[in-house]
PDB file of C-alpha atoms and ligand atoms in Angstrom:
ATOM      1  CA  MET A   1      26.604 146.352  67.315  1.00 64.00           C
ATOM      2  CA  ALA A   2      26.314 148.102  63.987  1.00 85.00           C
ATOM      3  CA  GLU A   3      28.753 150.933  63.401  1.00 95.00           C
ATOM      4  CA  LYS A   4      27.414 154.490  63.227  1.00 97.00           C
ATOM      5  CA  LEU A   5      28.249 156.263  59.989  1.00 98.00           C
ATOM      6  CA  LEU A   6      26.088 159.333  60.290  1.00 98.00           C
ATOM      7  CA  GLU A   7      24.674 161.163  63.301  1.00 98.00           C
ATOM      8  CA  ILE A   8      21.928 163.737  62.853  1.00 98.00           C
ATOM      9  CA  ARG A   9      21.636 165.907  65.955  1.00 98.00           C
ATOM     10  CA  ASN A  10      18.759 168.309  66.723  1.00 98.00           C
ATOM     11  CA  LEU A  11      18.475 169.407  63.131  1.00 98.00           C
ATOM     12  CA  LYS A  12      16.240 172.401  62.449  1.00 98.00           C
ATOM     13  CA  LYS A  13      15.503 174.167  59.200  1.00 98.00           C
ATOM     14  CA  TYR A  14      13.167 177.143  59.352  1.00 98.00           C
ATOM     15  CA  TYR A  15      12.064 179.217  56.382  1.00 96.00           C
ATOM     16  CA  GLY A  16      10.582 182.688  56.666  1.00 94.00           C
ATOM     17  CA  LYS A  17       9.746 184.683  59.768  1.00 91.00           C
ATOM     18  CA  GLY A  18       6.752 185.455  61.983  1.00 91.00           C
ATOM     19  CA  ASP A  19       3.385 184.258  60.720  1.00 91.00           C
ATOM     20  CA  SER A  20       4.867 182.887  57.516  1.00 93.00           C
ATOM     21  CA  GLU A  21       7.530 180.813  59.280  1.00 94.00           C
ATOM     22  CA  VAL A  22       7.750 177.213  58.016  1.00 96.00           C
ATOM     23  CA  LYS A  23       9.466 174.635  60.194  1.00 97.00           C
ATOM     24  CA  ALA A  24      10.627 172.279  57.446  1.00 98.00           C
ATOM     25  CA  LEU A  25      12.695 170.363  60.025  1.00 98.00           C
ATOM     26  CA  ASP A  26      11.860 170.767  63.673  1.00 98.00           C
ATOM     27  CA  ASP A  27      14.438 169.112  65.915  1.00 98.00           C
ATOM     28  CA  VAL A  28      15.239 165.898  64.073  1.00 98.00           C
ATOM     29  CA  SER A  29      17.786 163.452  65.522  1.00 98.00           C
ATOM     30  CA  PHE A  30      18.717 159.957  64.344  1.00 98.00           C
ATOM     31  CA  ASP A  31      21.686 157.794  63.365  1.00 98.00           C
ATOM     32  CA  VAL A  32      22.513 155.928  60.165  1.00 98.00           C
ATOM     33  CA  TYR A  33      24.471 152.692  60.485  1.00 98.00           C
ATOM     34  CA  LYS A  34      27.086 151.367  58.085  1.00 98.00           C
ATOM     35  CA  GLY A  35      25.694 149.034  55.454  1.00 97.00           C
ATOM     36  CA  GLU A  36      22.028 149.615  56.172  1.00 97.00           C
ATOM     37  CA  MET A  37      19.223 150.679  53.909  1.00 98.00           C
ATOM     38  CA  LEU A  38      17.253 153.332  55.736  1.00 98.00           C
ATOM     39  CA  VAL A  39      13.974 154.622  54.343  1.00 98.00           C
ATOM     40  CA  LEU A  40      12.683 158.060  55.322  1.00 98.00           C
ATOM     41  CA  LEU A  41       8.953 157.959  54.755  1.00 98.00           C
ATOM     42  CA  GLY A  42       6.422 160.768  54.806  1.00 98.00           C
ATOM     43  CA  ASN A  43       3.851 162.787  52.917  1.00 97.00           C
ATOM     44  CA  SER A  44       4.725 165.543  50.533  1.00 96.00           C
ATOM     45  CA  GLY A  45       5.976 168.636  52.377  1.00 96.00           C
ATOM     46  CA  CYS A  46       7.038 166.836  55.569  1.00 97.00           C
ATOM     47  CA  GLY A  47      10.700 167.803  55.105  1.00 98.00           C
ATOM     48  CA  LYS A  48      12.249 164.775  53.407  1.00 98.00           C
ATOM     49  CA  SER A  49      14.110 166.601  50.640  1.00 97.00           C
ATOM     50  CA  THR A  50      15.225 169.330  53.013  1.00 98.00           C
ATOM     51  CA  LEU A  51      16.718 166.683  55.289  1.00 98.00           C
ATOM     52  CA  LEU A  52      18.438 164.788  52.467  1.00 98.00           C
ATOM     53  CA  ASN A  53      19.843 167.984  50.957  1.00 98.00           C
ATOM     54  CA  ILE A  54      21.358 168.974  54.301  1.00 98.00           C
ATOM     55  CA  ILE A  55      22.895 165.515  54.772  1.00 98.00           C
ATOM     56  CA  GLY A  56      24.252 165.761  51.228  1.00 98.00           C
ATOM     57  CA  GLY A  57      25.883 169.123  51.887  1.00 97.00           C
ATOM     58  CA  MET A  58      23.678 170.937  49.364  1.00 96.00           C
ATOM     59  CA  ASP A  59      21.810 172.981  51.945  1.00 96.00           C
ATOM     60  CA  SER A  60      22.611 174.188  55.465  1.00 96.00           C
ATOM     61  CA  PRO A  61      20.451 173.881  58.578  1.00 98.00           C
ATOM     62  CA  THR A  62      19.163 176.693  60.775  1.00 98.00           C
ATOM     63  CA  SER A  63      20.734 174.796  63.686  1.00 98.00           C
ATOM     64  CA  GLY A  64      21.890 171.324  64.622  1.00 98.00           C
ATOM     65  CA  GLN A  65      24.682 168.995  63.495  1.00 98.00           C
ATOM     66  CA  VAL A  66      25.345 166.362  60.848  1.00 98.00           C
ATOM     67  CA  LEU A  67      28.325 164.192  61.743  1.00 98.00           C
ATOM     68  CA  LEU A  68      29.875 161.828  59.221  1.00 98.00           C
ATOM     69  CA  ASN A  69      32.317 159.483  60.935  1.00 97.00           C
ATOM     70  CA  GLY A  70      32.324 161.926  63.840  1.00 97.00           C
ATOM     71  CA  THR A  71      33.092 165.054  61.804  1.00 97.00           C
ATOM     72  CA  ASP A  72      30.489 167.830  61.815  1.00 98.00           C
ATOM     73  CA  ILE A  73      29.869 168.872  58.216  1.00 98.00           C
ATOM     74  CA  THR A  74      27.695 171.835  59.219  1.00 97.00           C
ATOM     75  CA  SER A  75      30.881 173.606  60.317  1.00 96.00           C
ATOM     76  CA  TYR A  76      32.512 173.106  56.885  1.00 97.00           C
ATOM     77  CA  LYS A  77      33.462 176.063  54.725  1.00 95.00           C
ATOM     78  CA  ASP A  78      32.383 176.103  51.052  1.00 95.00           C
ATOM     79  CA  ARG A  79      35.539 174.426  49.796  1.00 96.00           C
ATOM     80  CA  GLU A  80      35.317 171.581  52.345  1.00 97.00           C
ATOM     81  CA  LEU A  81      31.649 171.148  51.560  1.00 97.00           C
ATOM     82  CA  THR A  82      32.369 170.854  47.832  1.00 96.00           C
ATOM     83  CA  ASP A  83      34.949 168.144  48.530  1.00 95.00           C
ATOM     84  CA  TYR A  84      32.506 166.397  50.879  1.00 97.00           C
ATOM     85  CA  ARG A  85      29.829 166.319  48.166  1.00 96.00           C
ATOM     86  CA  LYS A  86      32.287 165.066  45.575  1.00 94.00           C
ATOM     87  CA  GLU A  87      34.047 162.442  47.626  1.00 94.00           C
ATOM     88  CA  LYS A  88      31.689 161.178  50.305  1.00 97.00           C
ATOM     89  CA  ILE A  89      28.190 161.477  48.863  1.00 97.00           C
ATOM     90  CA  GLY A  90      26.397 159.778  45.997  1.00 97.00           C
ATOM     91  CA  PHE A  91      23.109 161.492  45.210  1.00 97.00           C
ATOM     92  CA  ILE A  92      20.263 159.986  43.187  1.00 97.00           C
ATOM     93  CA  PHE A  93      17.483 162.377  42.188  1.00 96.00           C
ATOM     94  CA  GLN A  94      13.894 161.811  41.128  1.00 95.00           C
ATOM     95  CA  PHE A  95      14.594 163.308  37.699  1.00 95.00           C
ATOM     96  CA  TYR A  96      18.083 161.811  37.290  1.00 96.00           C
ATOM     97  CA  ASN A  97      19.902 165.161  36.816  1.00 96.00           C
ATOM     98  CA  LEU A  98      22.151 163.882  34.046  1.00 97.00           C
ATOM     99  CA  LEU A  99      24.048 166.312  31.843  1.00 97.00           C
ATOM    100  CA  PRO A 100      22.215 166.194  28.489  1.00 98.00           C
ATOM    101  CA  ASP A 101      25.265 166.917  26.324  1.00 98.00           C
ATOM    102  CA  LEU A 102      27.261 164.015  27.734  1.00 97.00           C
ATOM    103  CA  THR A 103      26.883 160.298  27.017  1.00 97.00           C
ATOM    104  CA  ALA A 104      26.051 157.862  29.798  1.00 97.00           C
ATOM    105  CA  LEU A 105      29.730 156.978  30.106  1.00 97.00           C
ATOM    106  CA  GLU A 106      30.797 160.620  30.211  1.00 96.00           C
ATOM    107  CA  ASN A 107      28.148 161.382  32.837  1.00 97.00           C
ATOM    108  CA  VAL A 108      29.567 158.658  35.056  1.00 97.00           C
ATOM    109  CA  ARG A 109      33.204 159.642  34.446  1.00 95.00           C
ATOM    110  CA  MET A 110      32.356 163.201  35.472  1.00 91.00           C
ATOM    111  CA  SER A 111      32.000 162.143  39.069  1.00 90.00           C
ATOM    112  CA  LEU A 112      35.548 160.758  39.206  1.00 90.00           C
ATOM    113  CA  PRO A 113      38.592 162.968  39.545  1.00 80.00           C
ATOM    114  CA  LYS A 114      41.046 160.847  37.553  1.00 74.00           C
ATOM    115  CA  LYS A 115      41.610 160.969  33.813  1.00 69.00           C
ATOM    116  CA  ASP A 116      41.979 157.183  33.689  1.00 66.00           C
ATOM    117  CA  SER A 117      38.506 156.595  35.038  1.00 83.00           C
ATOM    118  CA  GLU A 118      37.064 155.100  31.851  1.00 88.00           C
ATOM    119  CA  HIS A 119      37.514 151.443  32.739  1.00 92.00           C
ATOM    120  CA  LEU A 120      35.946 151.786  36.189  1.00 94.00           C
ATOM    121  CA  SER A 121      33.056 153.784  34.735  1.00 96.00           C
ATOM    122  CA  GLU A 122      32.439 151.124  32.069  1.00 96.00           C
ATOM    123  CA  LYS A 123      32.482 148.362  34.667  1.00 96.00           C
ATOM    124  CA  THR A 124      30.008 150.246  36.822  1.00 96.00           C
ATOM    125  CA  LEU A 125      27.657 150.873  33.899  1.00 97.00           C
ATOM    126  CA  GLU A 126      27.802 147.152  33.095  1.00 96.00           C
ATOM    127  CA  LEU A 127      26.931 146.424  36.717  1.00 95.00           C
ATOM    128  CA  VAL A 128      23.762 148.522  36.502  1.00 96.00           C
ATOM    129  CA  GLY A 129      22.762 146.811  33.258  1.00 96.00           C
ATOM    130  CA  LEU A 130      24.023 149.314  30.698  1.00 96.00           C
ATOM    131  CA  GLY A 131      26.815 147.508  28.931  1.00 91.00           C
ATOM    132  CA  ASP A 132      27.948 147.690  25.297  1.00 87.00           C
ATOM    133  CA  GLN A 133      26.454 150.397  23.104  1.00 92.00           C
ATOM    134  CA  LYS A 134      24.049 151.765  25.714  1.00 95.00           C
ATOM    135  CA  MET A 135      26.793 153.542  27.576  1.00 96.00           C
ATOM    136  CA  HIS A 136      27.621 155.641  24.523  1.00 97.00           C
ATOM    137  CA  GLN A 137      24.092 157.021  24.199  1.00 97.00           C
ATOM    138  CA  TYR A 138      22.902 160.411  25.369  1.00 98.00           C
ATOM    139  CA  PRO A 139      20.220 160.801  28.069  1.00 98.00           C
ATOM    140  CA  SER A 140      17.644 161.867  25.441  1.00 97.00           C
ATOM    141  CA  GLN A 141      18.141 158.502  23.724  1.00 97.00           C
ATOM    142  CA  MET A 142      17.410 156.536  26.897  1.00 97.00           C
ATOM    143  CA  SER A 143      14.249 155.566  28.770  1.00 97.00           C
ATOM    144  CA  GLY A 144      13.602 156.945  32.269  1.00 97.00           C
ATOM    145  CA  GLY A 145      14.672 153.671  33.837  1.00 97.00           C
ATOM    146  CA  GLU A 146      17.918 153.671  31.858  1.00 97.00           C
ATOM    147  CA  GLN A 147      18.633 157.263  32.811  1.00 98.00           C
ATOM    148  CA  GLN A 148      18.106 156.387  36.461  1.00 97.00           C
ATOM    149  CA  ARG A 149      20.568 153.498  36.038  1.00 97.00           C
ATOM    150  CA  VAL A 150      23.145 155.961  34.728  1.00 98.00           C
ATOM    151  CA  SER A 151      22.569 158.157  37.764  1.00 98.00           C
ATOM    152  CA  ILE A 152      22.953 155.132  40.041  1.00 98.00           C
ATOM    153  CA  ALA A 153      26.245 154.283  38.308  1.00 97.00           C
ATOM    154  CA  ARG A 154      27.369 157.880  38.756  1.00 97.00           C
ATOM    155  CA  ALA A 155      26.673 157.664  42.499  1.00 97.00           C
ATOM    156  CA  LEU A 156      28.202 154.206  42.821  1.00 96.00           C
ATOM    157  CA  VAL A 157      31.407 154.657  40.841  1.00 95.00           C
ATOM    158  CA  LYS A 158      33.035 157.010  43.315  1.00 93.00           C
ATOM    159  CA  ASN A 159      32.745 154.589  46.184  1.00 93.00           C
ATOM    160  CA  ALA A 160      30.852 157.102  48.292  1.00 96.00           C
ATOM    161  CA  GLU A 161      30.429 156.693  52.042  1.00 97.00           C
ATOM    162  CA  ILE A 162      26.686 156.978  51.626  1.00 98.00           C
ATOM    163  CA  ILE A 163      24.191 157.049  48.772  1.00 98.00           C
ATOM    164  CA  LEU A 164      21.212 159.384  49.184  1.00 98.00           C
ATOM    165  CA  CYS A 165      18.143 158.791  46.998  1.00 98.00           C
ATOM    166  CA  ASP A 166      15.338 161.356  46.785  1.00 98.00           C
ATOM    167  CA  GLU A 167      12.193 159.668  45.428  1.00 97.00           C
ATOM    168  CA  PRO A 168      14.292 157.504  43.056  1.00 97.00           C
ATOM    169  CA  THR A 169      11.227 155.886  41.480  1.00 96.00           C
ATOM    170  CA  GLY A 170       9.053 159.013  41.537  1.00 94.00           C
ATOM    171  CA  ALA A 171       9.246 159.591  37.791  1.00 95.00           C
ATOM    172  CA  LEU A 172       8.993 155.937  36.732  1.00 95.00           C
ATOM    173  CA  ASP A 173       6.141 153.520  36.050  1.00 94.00           C
ATOM    174  CA  ASP A 174       5.635 150.795  38.687  1.00 92.00           C
ATOM    175  CA  LYS A 175       7.413 148.004  36.838  1.00 93.00           C
ATOM    176  CA  THR A 176      10.462 150.093  35.977  1.00 95.00           C
ATOM    177  CA  GLY A 177      10.469 151.551  39.476  1.00 95.00           C
ATOM    178  CA  ARG A 178      10.561 148.089  41.005  1.00 95.00           C
ATOM    179  CA  LYS A 179      13.553 147.155  38.827  1.00 96.00           C
ATOM    180  CA  ILE A 180      15.364 150.246  40.093  1.00 97.00           C
ATOM    181  CA  LEU A 181      14.563 149.303  43.704  1.00 97.00           C
ATOM    182  CA  GLU A 182      15.899 145.782  43.049  1.00 97.00           C
ATOM    183  CA  LEU A 183      19.128 147.307  41.812  1.00 97.00           C
ATOM    184  CA  LEU A 184      19.411 149.593  44.848  1.00 97.00           C
ATOM    185  CA  GLN A 185      18.732 146.717  47.244  1.00 98.00           C
ATOM    186  CA  ASP A 186      21.292 144.589  45.436  1.00 97.00           C
ATOM    187  CA  ILE A 187      23.904 147.308  45.845  1.00 97.00           C
ATOM    188  CA  VAL A 188      23.307 147.451  49.613  1.00 97.00           C
ATOM    189  CA  ARG A 189      23.232 143.674  50.039  1.00 96.00           C
ATOM    190  CA  LYS A 190      26.175 142.741  47.827  1.00 95.00           C
ATOM    191  CA  GLN A 191      28.459 145.711  48.303  1.00 94.00           C
ATOM    192  CA  GLY A 192      27.621 146.705  51.862  1.00 95.00           C
ATOM    193  CA  GLN A 193      26.820 150.201  50.651  1.00 97.00           C
ATOM    194  CA  THR A 194      25.026 152.501  53.108  1.00 98.00           C
ATOM    195  CA  MET A 195      21.888 154.002  51.584  1.00 98.00           C
ATOM    196  CA  VAL A 196      19.147 156.414  52.601  1.00 98.00           C
ATOM    197  CA  ILE A 197      16.023 156.440  50.446  1.00 98.00           C
ATOM    198  CA  VAL A 198      13.411 159.150  50.754  1.00 98.00           C
ATOM    199  CA  THR A 199       9.892 158.313  49.572  1.00 97.00           C
ATOM    200  CA  HIS A 200       6.216 159.062  50.103  1.00 97.00           C
ATOM    201  CA  THR A 201       5.302 155.578  48.795  1.00 96.00           C
ATOM    202  CA  THR A 202       4.582 153.440  51.872  1.00 96.00           C
ATOM    203  CA  PRO A 203       5.130 149.941  50.341  1.00 96.00           C
ATOM    204  CA  ILE A 204       8.702 150.863  49.421  1.00 97.00           C
ATOM    205  CA  ALA A 205       9.508 151.053  53.137  1.00 97.00           C
ATOM    206  CA  SER A 206       9.090 147.278  53.499  1.00 97.00           C
ATOM    207  CA  MET A 207      12.400 146.669  51.690  1.00 97.00           C
ATOM    208  CA  ALA A 208      14.400 148.739  54.180  1.00 98.00           C
ATOM    209  CA  ASN A 209      16.326 147.559  57.224  1.00 97.00           C
ATOM    210  CA  ARG A 210      14.853 150.492  59.120  1.00 98.00           C
ATOM    211  CA  VAL A 211      12.109 153.027  58.482  1.00 98.00           C
ATOM    212  CA  ILE A 212      11.837 156.509  59.973  1.00 98.00           C
ATOM    213  CA  THR A 213       8.506 158.234  59.404  1.00 98.00           C
ATOM    214  CA  LEU A 214       8.467 162.024  59.281  1.00 98.00           C
ATOM    215  CA  ARG A 215       5.501 164.268  59.806  1.00 98.00           C
ATOM    216  CA  ASP A 216       5.485 168.075  59.715  1.00 97.00           C
ATOM    217  CA  GLY A 217       9.256 168.251  60.142  1.00 98.00           C
ATOM    218  CA  LYS A 218       9.384 165.864  63.101  1.00 98.00           C
ATOM    219  CA  ILE A 219      10.106 162.165  63.532  1.00 98.00           C
ATOM    220  CA  GLN A 220       6.829 160.412  64.117  1.00 98.00           C
ATOM    221  CA  LYS A 221       8.114 156.873  64.522  1.00 97.00           C
ATOM    222  CA  GLU A 222      10.972 154.511  63.830  1.00 97.00           C
ATOM    223  CA  VAL A 223      10.582 150.839  62.934  1.00 97.00           C
ATOM    224  CA  VAL A 224      13.207 148.135  62.429  1.00 97.00           C
ATOM    225  CA  ASN A 225      12.323 145.565  59.762  1.00 97.00           C
ATOM    226  CA  GLU A 226      13.675 142.271  61.031  1.00 96.00           C
ATOM    227  CA  HIS A 227      12.914 140.736  57.649  1.00 95.00           C
ATOM    228  CA  PRO A 228      13.132 143.261  54.841  1.00 97.00           C
ATOM    229  CA  VAL A 229      11.068 142.300  51.811  1.00 97.00           C
ATOM    230  CA  ASP A 230      12.832 141.607  48.513  1.00 97.00           C
ATOM    231  CA  ALA A 231      12.303 144.598  46.246  1.00 96.00           C
ATOM    232  CA  LYS A 232      10.969 142.326  43.508  1.00 94.00           C
ATOM    233  CA  ASP A 233       8.027 141.431  45.768  1.00 93.00           C
ATOM    234  CA  ILE A 234       6.941 144.999  46.490  1.00 91.00           C
ATOM    235  CA  VAL A 235       3.581 145.968  45.037  1.00 83.00           C
ATOM    236  CA  TRP A 236       2.136 149.464  44.896  1.00 77.00           C
TER     237      TRP A 236
HETATM  238  P1  ADP B 301       9.222 166.878  51.018  1.00 60.53           P
HETATM  239  O1  ADP B 301      10.479 166.581  50.293  1.00 60.53           O
HETATM  240  O2  ADP B 301       8.938 165.946  52.153  1.00 60.53           O
HETATM  241  O3  ADP B 301       8.048 166.972  50.100  1.00 60.53           O
HETATM  242  P2  ADP B 301      10.423 169.479  51.499  1.00 60.53           P
HETATM  243  O4  ADP B 301      11.640 169.188  52.277  1.00 60.53           O
HETATM  244  O5  ADP B 301      10.597 169.757  50.050  1.00 60.53           O
HETATM  245  O6  ADP B 301       9.349 168.322  51.710  1.00 60.53           O
HETATM  246  O7  ADP B 301       9.673 170.744  52.129  1.00 60.53           O
HETATM  247  C1  ADP B 301       9.364 170.824  53.516  1.00 60.53           C
HETATM  248  C2  ADP B 301       8.641 172.122  53.810  1.00 60.53           C
HETATM  249  O8  ADP B 301       9.525 173.216  53.631  1.00 60.53           O
HETATM  250  C3  ADP B 301       7.449 172.386  52.897  1.00 60.53           C
HETATM  251  O9  ADP B 301       6.448 173.040  53.649  1.00 60.53           O
HETATM  252  C4  ADP B 301       8.030 173.316  51.865  1.00 60.53           C
HETATM  253  O10 ADP B 301       7.022 174.128  51.314  1.00 60.53           O
HETATM  254  C5  ADP B 301       9.030 174.114  52.666  1.00 60.53           C
HETATM  255  N1  ADP B 301      10.173 174.603  51.865  1.00 60.53           N
HETATM  256  C6  ADP B 301      11.069 173.826  51.223  1.00 60.53           C
HETATM  257  N2  ADP B 301      11.995 174.574  50.598  1.00 60.53           N
HETATM  258  C7  ADP B 301      11.660 175.868  50.851  1.00 60.53           C
HETATM  259  C8  ADP B 301      12.217 177.141  50.504  1.00 60.53           C
HETATM  260  N3  ADP B 301      13.330 177.211  49.756  1.00 60.53           N
HETATM  261  N4  ADP B 301      11.603 178.232  50.944  1.00 60.53           N
HETATM  262  C9  ADP B 301      10.498 178.169  51.713  1.00 60.53           C
HETATM  263  N5  ADP B 301       9.925 177.015  52.093  1.00 60.53           N
HETATM  264  C10 ADP B 301      10.486 175.873  51.677  1.00 60.53           C
HETATM  265 MG1   MG B 302      10.796 166.076  48.300  1.00 60.53          MG
END
């Protein structure tokens, strides 16, 4: 039996009141298992980012629980939540969210607490394909794919419990996007990293171990892929 890392229990997120009320999440419950790649699939506006932001401790639910290793993070105070985000979560955004005034290496080092983090950061940048001079460049000097690699290194370097990716290929052309998916799949397969990827691109779901489809803030279906496709073979 796979070990549960994350338990999402009856999660609701409502915006507004009365006629203008939006149920971004309407009673969502599921588990995430250690070492799996889970894809959350659904059309724009179905609640994917809301869900990921709550799991990542960047937003709070209207009601419901998010338990990481049995601890409910929705009961955390600000300080605990900040530590949770720093220590337990790696977040990969559609538009990379790198700091423009820092080099690739400095962006990655930022996510580590220690002063002596340079070596580990360099190693991680090499792992994502940005060795040598690349790591000393600024985001504006890099392609979209390279910037996303920096953001992957930033998430990876801190040895997070879980990596959350919100439309990680959304800003990239198909070929570059596929390379990024290969890297993400490699990280799960070789390092046993747990990863949740949010996307509206259906073919991407074929590379996951499990796919949960969302619709209008609810879970529509859940499918286990007995044979996940290699990311390099995905076409869209
Ligand atoms: P997705 O990421 O799947 O596109 P979101 O989680 O961004 O969807 O949004 C889900 C729903 O919640 C949408 O109807 C969106 O308009 C609404 N929503 C998201 N954030 C807010 C907000 N801050 N205020 C009001 N409505 C919001
Ligand atoms: Mg979104």
